[in-house]
Amino acid sequence: MAQYLRLDRPVLLAYLGLVGAACRSAPGPVIPEAAVPVSREQVAEWVASTIPDESRLHRFKWLFQDERGSLGGRGSARIVPPDSLRFDVAGPFGSGAASAVVIGDRAVWTDPP
């Protein structure tokens, strides 16, 4: 069984105008034309300026959702410069707790307290 879509002539012209405007030209470059490559030393200097000089504690709430349901909780990340991090998370009412520690380039999962 054939189906027909009827449009008024002004509506059809509006749709054709939108399609024509959308199909102009290719988008511009992602990287600006004035961008130049940087040296390894410049990158190291920029990274060094972003390293925190004191310990920090970040607290957060998290939520996981999928087709079967959702689960959320709280967590914290303790950052100790220059190379240590402790990551703790827990579900509702402290259930499903997990911890991880990163020291240098070594990561260790720990048993929750």
C-alpha positions as a Python dict, from the first residue, in 0.01 Angstrom:
ca = {
    (1, 'M'): (0, 0, 0),
    (2, 'A'): (160, 326, -112),
    (3, 'Q'): (178, 621, 125),
    (4, 'Y'): (181, 980, 16),
    (5, 'L'): (301, 1283, 206),
    (6, 'R'): (127, 1600, 99),
    (7, 'L'): (299, 1934, 157),
    (8, 'D'): (184, 2281, 72),
    (9, 'R'): (402, 2456, -182),
    (10, 'P'): (532, 2721, 67),
    (11, 'V'): (625, 2447, 316),
    (12, 'L'): (800, 2250, 42),
    (13, 'L'): (997, 2560, -59),
    (14, 'A'): (1096, 2619, 305),
    (15, 'Y'): (1224, 2261, 335),
    (16, 'L'): (1417, 2291, 9),
    (17, 'G'): (1570, 2618, 134),
    (18, 'L'): (1678, 2453, 460),
    (19, 'V'): (1835, 2161, 274),
    (20, 'G'): (2016, 2399, 41),
    (21, 'A'): (2149, 2605, 332),
    (22, 'A'): (2261, 2293, 519),
    (23, 'C'): (2451, 2155, 219),
    (24, 'R'): (2669, 2462, 162),
    (25, 'S'): (3035, 2373, 183),
    (26, 'A'): (3256, 2154, 394),
    (27, 'P'): (3323, 2275, 748),
    (28, 'G'): (3638, 2472, 817),
    (29, 'P'): (3955, 2320, 960),
    (30, 'V'): (3946, 2194, 1319),
    (31, 'I'): (4290, 2334, 1400),
    (32, 'P'): (4332, 2710, 1350),
    (33, 'E'): (4555, 2804, 1059),
    (34, 'A'): (4780, 3009, 1291),
    (35, 'A'): (4858, 2703, 1507),
    (36, 'V'): (5219, 2590, 1500),
    (37, 'P'): (5385, 2277, 1642),
    (38, 'V'): (5530, 2311, 1992),
    (39, 'S'): (5848, 2163, 2133),
    (40, 'R'): (5873, 1901, 2405),
    (41, 'E'): (6018, 2167, 2638),
    (42, 'Q'): (5717, 2395, 2588),
    (43, 'V'): (5480, 2109, 2671),
    (44, 'A'): (5682, 2015, 2981),
    (45, 'E'): (5674, 2378, 3099),
    (46, 'W'): (5295, 2396, 3053),
    (47, 'V'): (5239, 2064, 3234),
    (48, 'A'): (5465, 2171, 3522),
    (49, 'S'): (5254, 2484, 3569),
    (50, 'T'): (4939, 2273, 3619),
    (51, 'I'): (5078, 2038, 3888),
    (52, 'P'): (4921, 2124, 4224),
    (53, 'D'): (5167, 2219, 4498),
    (54, 'E'): (4957, 2088, 4789),
    (55, 'S'): (4737, 1789, 4870),
    (56, 'R'): (4376, 1812, 4755),
    (57, 'L'): (4054, 1630, 4836),
    (58, 'H'): (3775, 1617, 4577),
    (59, 'R'): (3436, 1481, 4686),
    (60, 'F'): (3180, 1381, 4424),
    (61, 'K'): (2850, 1204, 4366),
    (62, 'W'): (2822, 941, 4094),
    (63, 'L'): (2533, 778, 3907),
    (64, 'F'): (2545, 471, 3682),
    (65, 'Q'): (2247, 402, 3454),
    (66, 'D'): (2176, 123, 3209),
    (67, 'E'): (1869, -53, 3071),
    (68, 'R'): (1831, -262, 3388),
    (69, 'G'): (1830, 25, 3638),
    (70, 'S'): (2052, 277, 3807),
    (71, 'L'): (2284, 294, 4105),
    (72, 'G'): (2457, 590, 4262),
    (73, 'G'): (2667, 691, 4556),
    (74, 'R'): (2946, 913, 4678),
    (75, 'G'): (3319, 911, 4638),
    (76, 'S'): (3639, 1099, 4696),
    (77, 'A'): (3974, 1142, 4527),
    (78, 'R'): (4275, 1244, 4734),
    (79, 'I'): (4559, 1383, 4525),
    (80, 'V'): (4908, 1416, 4675),
    (81, 'P'): (5163, 1578, 4445),
    (82, 'P'): (5364, 1490, 4256),
    (83, 'D'): (5246, 1136, 4178),
    (84, 'S'): (4999, 984, 4425),
    (85, 'L'): (4622, 945, 4421),
    (86, 'R'): (4372, 756, 4638),
    (87, 'F'): (4026, 691, 4496),
    (88, 'D'): (3734, 575, 4716),
    (89, 'V'): (3373, 510, 4610),
    (90, 'A'): (3069, 368, 4786),
    (91, 'G'): (2714, 288, 4684),
    (92, 'P'): (2396, 379, 4870),
    (93, 'F'): (2428, 345, 5248),
    (94, 'G'): (2798, 253, 5211),
    (95, 'S'): (2734, -64, 5010),
    (96, 'G'): (2965, -177, 4732),
    (97, 'A'): (3265, 17, 4855),
    (98, 'A'): (3586, 11, 4650),
    (99, 'S'): (3925, 180, 4671),
    (100, 'A'): (4225, 226, 4449),
    (101, 'V'): (4567, 378, 4499),
    (102, 'V'): (4798, 510, 4228),
    (103, 'I'): (5160, 577, 4322),
    (104, 'G'): (5382, 685, 4036),
    (105, 'D'): (5303, 455, 3746),
    (106, 'R'): (5173, 169, 3963),
    (107, 'A'): (4799, 120, 4034),
    (108, 'V'): (4673, -97, 4320),
    (109, 'W'): (4313, -195, 4399),
    (110, 'T'): (4261, -227, 4772),
    (111, 'D'): (4002, -398, 4988),
    (112, 'P'): (3755, -149, 5133),
    (113, 'P'): (3775, -81, 5507),
}
